[in-house]
Short mmCIF file of N, CA and C and ligand atoms in Angstrom, two decimals:
data_model
loop_
_atom_site.label_atom_id
_atom_site.label_comp_id
_atom_site.label_asym_id
_atom_site.label_seq_id
_atom_site.Cartn_x
_atom_site.Cartn_y
_atom_site.Cartn_z
N MET A 1 246.62 101.29 41.60
CA MET A 1 247.68 100.37 42.06
C MET A 1 248.37 100.98 43.28
N ALA A 2 248.77 100.10 44.16
CA ALA A 2 249.41 100.59 45.39
C ALA A 2 250.32 99.50 45.95
N ILE A 3 251.40 99.94 46.56
CA ILE A 3 252.26 99.01 47.30
C ILE A 3 251.73 98.95 48.73
N LEU A 4 251.43 97.72 49.18
CA LEU A 4 250.79 97.53 50.48
C LEU A 4 251.84 97.23 51.55
N LYS A 5 251.49 97.52 52.79
CA LYS A 5 252.39 97.22 53.91
C LYS A 5 252.33 95.72 54.21
N ILE A 6 253.48 95.12 54.41
CA ILE A 6 253.55 93.68 54.68
C ILE A 6 253.64 93.44 56.19
N ALA A 7 252.72 92.60 56.70
CA ALA A 7 252.73 92.25 58.12
C ALA A 7 253.92 91.35 58.42
N ARG A 8 254.56 91.58 59.56
CA ARG A 8 255.69 90.74 59.96
C ARG A 8 255.27 89.80 61.10
N MET A 9 256.01 88.70 61.21
CA MET A 9 255.73 87.68 62.23
C MET A 9 255.58 88.35 63.59
N GLY A 10 254.51 88.01 64.28
CA GLY A 10 254.18 88.65 65.54
C GLY A 10 252.86 89.40 65.43
N HIS A 11 252.50 89.77 64.18
CA HIS A 11 251.21 90.43 63.96
C HIS A 11 250.11 89.36 63.95
N PRO A 12 249.03 89.58 64.70
CA PRO A 12 248.00 88.53 64.81
C PRO A 12 247.33 88.15 63.49
N VAL A 13 247.33 89.05 62.49
CA VAL A 13 246.68 88.70 61.22
C VAL A 13 247.33 87.47 60.60
N LEU A 14 248.61 87.26 60.91
CA LEU A 14 249.34 86.11 60.34
C LEU A 14 249.01 84.80 61.04
N LEU A 15 248.28 84.89 62.15
CA LEU A 15 247.93 83.69 62.92
C LEU A 15 246.44 83.39 62.84
N THR A 16 245.74 84.13 61.97
CA THR A 16 244.28 84.04 61.87
C THR A 16 243.89 83.23 60.65
N ARG A 17 242.87 82.36 60.81
CA ARG A 17 242.35 81.65 59.65
C ARG A 17 241.56 82.64 58.78
N ALA A 18 241.96 82.75 57.51
CA ALA A 18 241.34 83.73 56.62
C ALA A 18 239.98 83.24 56.12
N LYS A 19 239.13 84.19 55.76
CA LYS A 19 237.76 83.87 55.31
C LYS A 19 237.74 83.52 53.82
N SER A 20 236.83 82.61 53.44
CA SER A 20 236.63 82.29 52.03
C SER A 20 236.13 83.53 51.29
N ILE A 21 236.44 83.59 49.98
CA ILE A 21 235.99 84.70 49.14
C ILE A 21 234.71 84.26 48.44
N ALA A 22 233.62 84.98 48.74
CA ALA A 22 232.30 84.57 48.24
C ALA A 22 232.23 84.69 46.71
N ASP A 23 232.81 85.75 46.15
CA ASP A 23 232.74 85.97 44.70
C ASP A 23 234.14 86.23 44.15
N PRO A 24 234.78 85.17 43.60
CA PRO A 24 236.14 85.33 43.08
C PRO A 24 236.24 86.36 41.95
N LYS A 25 235.09 86.70 41.33
CA LYS A 25 235.10 87.67 40.23
C LYS A 25 234.80 89.10 40.70
N ALA A 26 234.70 89.31 42.02
CA ALA A 26 234.36 90.64 42.54
C ALA A 26 235.44 91.65 42.18
N ALA A 27 235.01 92.88 41.92
CA ALA A 27 235.94 93.93 41.51
C ALA A 27 236.99 94.21 42.58
N GLU A 28 236.58 94.14 43.87
CA GLU A 28 237.55 94.46 44.93
C GLU A 28 238.63 93.37 45.04
N ILE A 29 238.29 92.15 44.63
CA ILE A 29 239.29 91.09 44.62
C ILE A 29 240.31 91.34 43.51
N ALA A 30 239.83 91.78 42.35
CA ALA A 30 240.74 92.11 41.25
C ALA A 30 241.70 93.23 41.65
N VAL A 31 241.20 94.22 42.36
CA VAL A 31 242.05 95.33 42.83
C VAL A 31 243.08 94.82 43.84
N LEU A 32 242.62 93.95 44.76
CA LEU A 32 243.54 93.40 45.76
C LEU A 32 244.66 92.60 45.07
N ILE A 33 244.30 91.79 44.06
CA ILE A 33 245.31 91.00 43.34
C ILE A 33 246.32 91.94 42.66
N GLU A 34 245.84 92.99 42.04
CA GLU A 34 246.75 93.96 41.38
C GLU A 34 247.70 94.59 42.38
N ASN A 35 247.16 94.99 43.54
CA ASN A 35 248.00 95.63 44.55
C ASN A 35 248.99 94.64 45.16
N MET A 36 248.55 93.40 45.33
CA MET A 36 249.46 92.37 45.86
C MET A 36 250.58 92.09 44.85
N ALA A 37 250.25 92.10 43.56
CA ALA A 37 251.26 91.87 42.53
C ALA A 37 252.31 92.98 42.57
N GLU A 38 251.84 94.21 42.73
CA GLU A 38 252.78 95.34 42.79
C GLU A 38 253.63 95.26 44.05
N THR A 39 253.02 94.83 45.16
CA THR A 39 253.73 94.70 46.44
C THR A 39 254.80 93.61 46.35
N LEU A 40 254.43 92.48 45.72
CA LEU A 40 255.39 91.37 45.57
C LEU A 40 256.55 91.77 44.68
N GLU A 41 256.24 92.48 43.60
CA GLU A 41 257.29 92.95 42.69
C GLU A 41 258.27 93.87 43.43
N ASP A 42 257.71 94.75 44.25
CA ASP A 42 258.53 95.70 45.01
C ASP A 42 259.38 94.99 46.06
N ALA A 43 258.79 93.98 46.73
CA ALA A 43 259.47 93.31 47.84
C ALA A 43 260.46 92.26 47.35
N GLY A 44 260.21 91.73 46.14
CA GLY A 44 261.16 90.79 45.56
C GLY A 44 261.06 89.37 46.10
N GLY A 45 259.85 88.85 46.26
CA GLY A 45 259.70 87.46 46.67
C GLY A 45 259.07 86.63 45.57
N VAL A 46 258.75 85.36 45.87
CA VAL A 46 258.08 84.49 44.89
C VAL A 46 256.60 84.27 45.23
N GLY A 47 256.17 84.69 46.41
CA GLY A 47 254.77 84.49 46.76
C GLY A 47 254.33 85.47 47.84
N LEU A 48 253.02 85.71 47.85
CA LEU A 48 252.45 86.63 48.84
C LEU A 48 250.99 86.24 49.05
N ALA A 49 250.62 86.09 50.31
CA ALA A 49 249.24 85.73 50.65
C ALA A 49 248.52 86.96 51.21
N ALA A 50 247.20 87.02 50.99
CA ALA A 50 246.44 88.22 51.38
C ALA A 50 246.61 88.58 52.86
N PRO A 51 246.64 87.60 53.78
CA PRO A 51 246.83 88.01 55.19
C PRO A 51 248.14 88.75 55.43
N GLN A 52 249.14 88.52 54.58
CA GLN A 52 250.42 89.23 54.73
C GLN A 52 250.29 90.71 54.43
N VAL A 53 249.21 91.10 53.73
CA VAL A 53 248.96 92.53 53.50
C VAL A 53 247.70 92.97 54.26
N HIS A 54 247.46 92.26 55.40
CA HIS A 54 246.41 92.65 56.35
C HIS A 54 245.00 92.45 55.79
N GLU A 55 244.85 91.57 54.79
CA GLU A 55 243.52 91.24 54.25
C GLU A 55 243.29 89.77 54.54
N SER A 56 242.42 89.48 55.51
CA SER A 56 242.27 88.11 55.97
C SER A 56 241.25 87.35 55.11
N VAL A 57 241.62 87.15 53.84
CA VAL A 57 240.78 86.41 52.89
C VAL A 57 241.64 85.36 52.19
N ARG A 58 240.96 84.31 51.65
CA ARG A 58 241.68 83.14 51.12
C ARG A 58 242.12 83.38 49.67
N LEU A 59 243.25 84.03 49.55
CA LEU A 59 243.82 84.40 48.25
C LEU A 59 245.33 84.50 48.40
N PHE A 60 246.06 83.95 47.41
CA PHE A 60 247.51 84.22 47.36
C PHE A 60 247.94 84.35 45.92
N ILE A 61 249.11 84.94 45.73
CA ILE A 61 249.73 85.02 44.41
C ILE A 61 251.13 84.41 44.52
N TYR A 62 251.63 83.88 43.41
CA TYR A 62 252.98 83.29 43.43
C TYR A 62 253.50 83.20 42.01
N LYS A 63 254.81 82.93 41.91
CA LYS A 63 255.41 82.63 40.62
C LYS A 63 256.54 81.63 40.85
N VAL A 64 256.92 80.93 39.80
CA VAL A 64 258.07 80.03 39.85
C VAL A 64 259.07 80.55 38.83
N PRO A 65 260.07 81.33 39.30
CA PRO A 65 261.04 81.91 38.37
C PRO A 65 261.94 80.83 37.76
N GLY A 66 262.48 81.12 36.58
CA GLY A 66 263.31 80.15 35.86
C GLY A 66 264.42 79.57 36.70
N GLU A 67 265.06 80.40 37.54
CA GLU A 67 266.22 79.91 38.31
C GLU A 67 265.82 78.96 39.42
N ARG A 68 264.52 78.85 39.73
CA ARG A 68 264.07 77.94 40.78
C ARG A 68 263.42 76.69 40.22
N VAL A 69 263.32 76.59 38.90
CA VAL A 69 262.61 75.46 38.29
C VAL A 69 263.44 74.19 38.43
N GLY A 70 262.80 73.12 38.87
CA GLY A 70 263.45 71.82 38.98
C GLY A 70 263.44 71.08 37.66
N THR A 71 263.91 69.84 37.68
CA THR A 71 264.11 69.09 36.44
C THR A 71 262.82 68.85 35.66
N ASP A 72 261.75 68.50 36.37
CA ASP A 72 260.51 68.17 35.65
C ASP A 72 259.43 69.24 35.89
N GLU A 73 259.89 70.49 36.09
CA GLU A 73 258.93 71.57 36.30
C GLU A 73 259.11 72.62 35.22
N GLU A 74 258.18 73.56 35.18
CA GLU A 74 258.30 74.65 34.23
C GLU A 74 258.19 75.99 34.96
N GLU A 75 258.72 77.03 34.34
CA GLU A 75 258.60 78.38 34.87
C GLU A 75 257.12 78.77 34.88
N ILE A 76 256.69 79.41 35.96
CA ILE A 76 255.29 79.83 36.07
C ILE A 76 255.27 81.34 36.29
N GLY A 77 254.57 82.06 35.45
CA GLY A 77 254.41 83.49 35.63
C GLY A 77 253.48 83.78 36.80
N LEU A 78 253.36 85.05 37.13
CA LEU A 78 252.57 85.43 38.30
C LEU A 78 251.14 84.89 38.20
N THR A 79 250.74 84.15 39.23
CA THR A 79 249.47 83.42 39.23
C THR A 79 248.74 83.71 40.53
N ALA A 80 247.43 83.94 40.44
CA ALA A 80 246.61 84.12 41.64
C ALA A 80 245.80 82.87 41.90
N VAL A 81 245.63 82.52 43.17
CA VAL A 81 244.78 81.39 43.56
C VAL A 81 243.83 81.86 44.66
N ILE A 82 242.54 81.68 44.40
CA ILE A 82 241.48 82.08 45.33
C ILE A 82 240.83 80.81 45.89
N ASN A 83 240.58 80.81 47.20
CA ASN A 83 239.96 79.67 47.90
C ASN A 83 240.62 78.34 47.56
N PRO A 84 241.95 78.23 47.77
CA PRO A 84 242.66 77.00 47.39
C PRO A 84 242.26 75.80 48.23
N VAL A 85 242.28 74.65 47.57
CA VAL A 85 242.13 73.35 48.27
C VAL A 85 243.29 72.49 47.82
N ILE A 86 244.11 72.07 48.77
CA ILE A 86 245.32 71.28 48.48
C ILE A 86 245.14 69.87 48.99
N THR A 87 245.47 68.91 48.13
CA THR A 87 245.39 67.50 48.51
C THR A 87 246.73 66.85 48.18
N PRO A 88 247.44 66.27 49.16
CA PRO A 88 248.69 65.57 48.85
C PRO A 88 248.41 64.37 47.95
N LEU A 89 249.29 64.14 46.96
CA LEU A 89 249.09 63.01 46.05
C LEU A 89 249.92 61.80 46.45
N SER A 90 250.84 62.00 47.40
CA SER A 90 251.56 60.86 47.98
C SER A 90 252.07 61.31 49.33
N GLN A 91 252.60 60.37 50.10
CA GLN A 91 253.13 60.72 51.43
C GLN A 91 254.57 61.20 51.34
N GLU A 92 255.14 61.25 50.11
CA GLU A 92 256.54 61.65 49.96
C GLU A 92 256.72 63.12 50.35
N VAL A 93 257.67 63.36 51.24
CA VAL A 93 257.95 64.71 51.74
C VAL A 93 259.42 64.99 51.51
N THR A 94 259.75 66.21 51.05
CA THR A 94 261.15 66.57 50.85
C THR A 94 261.45 67.87 51.60
N MET A 95 262.75 68.04 51.89
CA MET A 95 263.21 69.25 52.57
C MET A 95 263.66 70.27 51.53
N GLY A 96 263.35 71.55 51.76
CA GLY A 96 263.83 72.59 50.86
C GLY A 96 263.85 73.92 51.61
N TRP A 97 264.71 74.82 51.11
CA TRP A 97 264.82 76.13 51.76
C TRP A 97 263.62 77.00 51.45
N GLU A 98 263.16 77.73 52.47
CA GLU A 98 262.07 78.69 52.30
C GLU A 98 262.39 79.98 53.05
N GLY A 99 261.96 81.06 52.46
CA GLY A 99 261.95 82.34 53.16
C GLY A 99 260.53 82.86 53.14
N CYS A 100 260.31 84.01 53.78
CA CYS A 100 258.96 84.56 53.85
C CYS A 100 259.08 86.07 54.02
N LEU A 101 258.31 86.82 53.26
CA LEU A 101 258.37 88.28 53.36
C LEU A 101 257.92 88.78 54.73
N SER A 102 257.22 87.94 55.49
CA SER A 102 256.81 88.32 56.85
C SER A 102 257.86 87.97 57.89
N ILE A 103 258.95 87.28 57.45
CA ILE A 103 260.04 86.91 58.35
C ILE A 103 261.34 87.32 57.65
N PRO A 104 261.54 88.63 57.46
CA PRO A 104 262.64 89.09 56.60
C PRO A 104 264.01 88.72 57.14
N GLY A 105 264.90 88.35 56.21
CA GLY A 105 266.29 88.10 56.55
C GLY A 105 266.60 86.67 56.95
N LEU A 106 265.57 85.86 57.22
CA LEU A 106 265.79 84.50 57.69
C LEU A 106 265.34 83.49 56.64
N ARG A 107 265.83 82.27 56.75
CA ARG A 107 265.29 81.18 55.94
C ARG A 107 265.51 79.88 56.69
N ALA A 108 264.81 78.85 56.23
CA ALA A 108 264.88 77.56 56.91
C ALA A 108 264.57 76.45 55.93
N ALA A 109 265.03 75.24 56.28
CA ALA A 109 264.64 74.05 55.53
C ALA A 109 263.35 73.51 56.14
N VAL A 110 262.36 73.31 55.26
CA VAL A 110 261.02 72.96 55.70
C VAL A 110 260.57 71.70 54.93
N PRO A 111 260.00 70.72 55.62
CA PRO A 111 259.46 69.56 54.90
C PRO A 111 258.11 69.91 54.25
N ARG A 112 257.96 69.52 52.99
CA ARG A 112 256.69 69.73 52.26
C ARG A 112 256.39 68.50 51.42
N TYR A 113 255.11 68.30 51.13
CA TYR A 113 254.73 67.24 50.20
C TYR A 113 255.34 67.52 48.83
N GLU A 114 255.85 66.47 48.20
CA GLU A 114 256.50 66.61 46.91
C GLU A 114 255.49 66.81 45.78
N ARG A 115 254.33 66.15 45.88
CA ARG A 115 253.32 66.24 44.81
C ARG A 115 251.96 66.52 45.44
N ILE A 116 251.26 67.51 44.89
CA ILE A 116 249.94 67.86 45.42
C ILE A 116 248.96 68.12 44.27
N HIS A 117 247.69 68.02 44.60
CA HIS A 117 246.64 68.50 43.69
C HIS A 117 246.18 69.86 44.21
N LEU A 118 246.04 70.82 43.28
CA LEU A 118 245.60 72.17 43.65
C LEU A 118 244.28 72.47 42.95
N ALA A 119 243.28 72.82 43.75
CA ALA A 119 242.00 73.31 43.22
C ALA A 119 241.76 74.71 43.75
N GLY A 120 240.89 75.45 43.09
CA GLY A 120 240.56 76.81 43.51
C GLY A 120 240.09 77.60 42.30
N PHE A 121 240.28 78.91 42.37
CA PHE A 121 239.88 79.80 41.27
C PHE A 121 241.02 80.75 40.95
N ASP A 122 241.14 81.10 39.66
CA ASP A 122 242.21 82.00 39.26
C ASP A 122 241.73 83.46 39.29
N ALA A 123 242.58 84.37 38.80
CA ALA A 123 242.29 85.80 38.88
C ALA A 123 241.06 86.19 38.06
N GLN A 124 240.70 85.34 37.07
CA GLN A 124 239.51 85.61 36.26
C GLN A 124 238.27 84.93 36.86
N GLY A 125 238.46 84.23 37.97
CA GLY A 125 237.36 83.52 38.59
C GLY A 125 237.10 82.16 37.96
N GLU A 126 238.04 81.71 37.09
CA GLU A 126 237.89 80.40 36.44
C GLU A 126 238.48 79.32 37.35
N PRO A 127 237.90 78.10 37.31
CA PRO A 127 238.38 77.03 38.20
C PRO A 127 239.82 76.61 37.87
N ILE A 128 240.58 76.31 38.92
CA ILE A 128 241.92 75.72 38.80
C ILE A 128 241.79 74.27 39.23
N ASP A 129 242.42 73.36 38.49
CA ASP A 129 242.37 71.94 38.80
C ASP A 129 243.63 71.32 38.21
N LYS A 130 244.71 71.20 39.03
CA LYS A 130 245.94 70.68 38.46
C LYS A 130 246.81 69.98 39.50
N GLU A 131 247.72 69.15 38.97
CA GLU A 131 248.69 68.46 39.80
C GLU A 131 250.02 69.17 39.65
N ILE A 132 250.68 69.45 40.77
CA ILE A 132 251.96 70.15 40.72
C ILE A 132 252.96 69.45 41.65
N SER A 133 254.25 69.73 41.42
CA SER A 133 255.28 69.04 42.20
C SER A 133 256.48 69.95 42.43
N GLY A 134 257.40 69.46 43.24
CA GLY A 134 258.69 70.13 43.46
C GLY A 134 258.55 71.52 44.06
N PHE A 135 259.38 72.46 43.56
CA PHE A 135 259.39 73.82 44.10
C PHE A 135 258.03 74.50 43.92
N HIS A 136 257.38 74.23 42.79
CA HIS A 136 256.04 74.78 42.53
C HIS A 136 255.08 74.36 43.65
N ALA A 137 255.09 73.07 43.98
CA ALA A 137 254.21 72.56 45.04
C ALA A 137 254.60 73.14 46.40
N ARG A 138 255.90 73.33 46.60
CA ARG A 138 256.39 73.91 47.87
C ARG A 138 255.86 75.33 48.06
N VAL A 139 255.98 76.15 47.02
CA VAL A 139 255.51 77.55 47.13
C VAL A 139 254.01 77.58 47.43
N VAL A 140 253.26 76.76 46.73
CA VAL A 140 251.80 76.74 46.92
C VAL A 140 251.44 76.30 48.33
N GLN A 141 252.14 75.30 48.87
CA GLN A 141 251.86 74.85 50.25
C GLN A 141 252.21 75.95 51.25
N HIS A 142 253.33 76.65 51.03
CA HIS A 142 253.74 77.74 51.92
C HIS A 142 252.67 78.84 51.92
N GLU A 143 252.23 79.24 50.72
CA GLU A 143 251.26 80.34 50.63
C GLU A 143 249.90 79.92 51.18
N ALA A 144 249.47 78.70 50.89
CA ALA A 144 248.17 78.23 51.39
C ALA A 144 248.19 78.16 52.92
N ASP A 145 249.34 77.81 53.51
CA ASP A 145 249.46 77.79 54.97
C ASP A 145 249.15 79.16 55.57
N HIS A 146 249.57 80.23 54.88
CA HIS A 146 249.29 81.58 55.40
C HIS A 146 247.79 81.79 55.60
N LEU A 147 246.96 81.14 54.78
CA LEU A 147 245.51 81.34 54.88
C LEU A 147 244.93 80.62 56.09
N ASP A 148 245.73 79.70 56.66
CA ASP A 148 245.31 79.00 57.88
C ASP A 148 246.06 79.50 59.11
N GLY A 149 246.75 80.63 58.97
CA GLY A 149 247.47 81.18 60.11
C GLY A 149 248.73 80.42 60.47
N ILE A 150 249.32 79.73 59.46
CA ILE A 150 250.52 78.92 59.70
C ILE A 150 251.72 79.56 59.00
N LEU A 151 252.79 79.79 59.77
CA LEU A 151 254.04 80.32 59.22
C LEU A 151 255.05 79.17 59.14
N TYR A 152 256.05 79.28 58.22
CA TYR A 152 256.91 78.12 57.97
C TYR A 152 257.64 77.59 59.20
N PRO A 153 258.01 78.44 60.21
CA PRO A 153 258.67 77.83 61.38
C PRO A 153 257.80 76.77 62.06
N MET A 154 256.46 76.92 61.94
CA MET A 154 255.56 75.94 62.56
C MET A 154 255.58 74.60 61.84
N ARG A 155 256.15 74.56 60.63
CA ARG A 155 256.25 73.33 59.84
C ARG A 155 257.62 72.68 59.94
N MET A 156 258.56 73.35 60.62
CA MET A 156 259.93 72.84 60.63
C MET A 156 260.05 71.57 61.46
N SER A 157 260.97 70.68 61.01
CA SER A 157 261.22 69.44 61.74
C SER A 157 262.60 69.46 62.39
N ASP A 158 263.47 70.41 62.02
CA ASP A 158 264.84 70.42 62.54
C ASP A 158 265.33 71.87 62.58
N PHE A 159 265.40 72.44 63.78
CA PHE A 159 265.74 73.86 63.91
C PHE A 159 267.22 74.17 63.67
N ARG A 160 268.03 73.13 63.42
CA ARG A 160 269.41 73.41 63.02
C ARG A 160 269.43 74.07 61.64
N TYR A 161 268.38 73.84 60.85
CA TYR A 161 268.34 74.37 59.48
C TYR A 161 267.50 75.64 59.44
N PHE A 162 267.78 76.55 60.37
CA PHE A 162 267.06 77.82 60.49
C PHE A 162 268.13 78.88 60.72
N GLY A 163 268.20 79.88 59.85
CA GLY A 163 269.25 80.86 60.05
C GLY A 163 269.03 82.11 59.22
N PHE A 164 269.98 83.02 59.33
CA PHE A 164 269.93 84.23 58.53
C PHE A 164 270.27 83.88 57.08
N GLN A 165 269.52 84.48 56.17
CA GLN A 165 269.73 84.25 54.74
C GLN A 165 271.22 84.36 54.36
N GLU A 166 271.84 85.47 54.77
CA GLU A 166 273.24 85.74 54.39
C GLU A 166 274.17 84.62 54.86
N GLU A 167 273.95 84.14 56.08
CA GLU A 167 274.84 83.11 56.63
C GLU A 167 274.60 81.76 55.98
N THR A 168 273.32 81.37 55.85
CA THR A 168 273.05 80.03 55.31
C THR A 168 273.45 79.94 53.84
N VAL A 169 273.35 81.05 53.12
CA VAL A 169 273.80 81.05 51.73
C VAL A 169 275.32 80.97 51.67
N LYS A 170 276.00 81.70 52.56
CA LYS A 170 277.46 81.74 52.57
C LYS A 170 278.03 80.34 52.81
N TYR A 171 277.45 79.61 53.77
CA TYR A 171 278.03 78.32 54.13
C TYR A 171 277.40 77.18 53.34
N ASP A 172 276.21 77.43 52.79
CA ASP A 172 275.57 76.49 51.86
C ASP A 172 275.65 75.04 52.32
N PHE A 173 275.32 74.81 53.59
CA PHE A 173 275.42 73.43 54.05
C PHE A 173 274.30 72.57 53.47
N PRO A 174 274.60 71.31 53.20
CA PRO A 174 273.63 70.47 52.52
C PRO A 174 272.44 70.13 53.43
N LEU A 175 271.29 69.98 52.81
CA LEU A 175 270.11 69.59 53.56
C LEU A 175 270.13 68.09 53.77
N PRO A 176 269.47 67.63 54.83
CA PRO A 176 269.39 66.19 55.05
C PRO A 176 268.68 65.51 53.88
N LYS A 177 269.19 64.37 53.44
CA LYS A 177 268.60 63.68 52.31
C LYS A 177 267.39 62.84 52.72
N ILE A 178 267.23 62.69 54.02
CA ILE A 178 266.12 61.86 54.49
C ILE A 178 264.80 62.36 53.94
N GLU A 179 263.93 61.46 53.64
CA GLU A 179 262.58 61.82 53.27
C GLU A 179 261.69 61.47 54.43
N LEU A 180 261.12 62.50 55.00
CA LEU A 180 260.29 62.31 56.19
C LEU A 180 258.92 61.83 55.78
N GLN A 181 258.33 61.00 56.58
CA GLN A 181 256.95 60.57 56.36
C GLN A 181 256.07 61.38 57.29
N GLN A 182 255.18 62.17 56.73
CA GLN A 182 254.25 62.93 57.58
C GLN A 182 253.08 62.05 57.95
N GLU A 183 252.65 62.20 59.20
CA GLU A 183 251.51 61.38 59.67
C GLU A 183 250.22 61.88 59.04
NI1 LIG B 201 255.36 83.48 53.55
#
């Protein structure tokens, strides 16, 4: 087990499309997942994608802690997703706050699909096939974007809702209630 170095915005690995993982059951993938879990625990976030630890492969880990669970969602323990495929289940998009371990100290309101279908493989190499919504769906979309070289500022629709974590939490200004329609 090892704590890995996290790439920060500006490093080209974060702008690179990551490669598919040929064998989700490979031993080196299991080691990478373990090290990413230890790194996430140390850094204190809810998600981490392999490119953030300088491994340009299609894998991320995430969790949905109890304090972030919405009304019709459940707490999710640490989960790995390999070679994810995300399909929006409706055009409904909502705004929510996001941070990123590669953009420390900042956060922003980002539009994301409210409901998605997630396919891929888990840490045991077993298929994932499920519908998710709310904060759970938001985290998965954020992490999957990392595998395509996309950081959350590239998804923003209104840069007024971009600031330092400490300041935006202190003033806690409300997010726009509008639901944007993505093309
Ligand atoms: Ni991130």
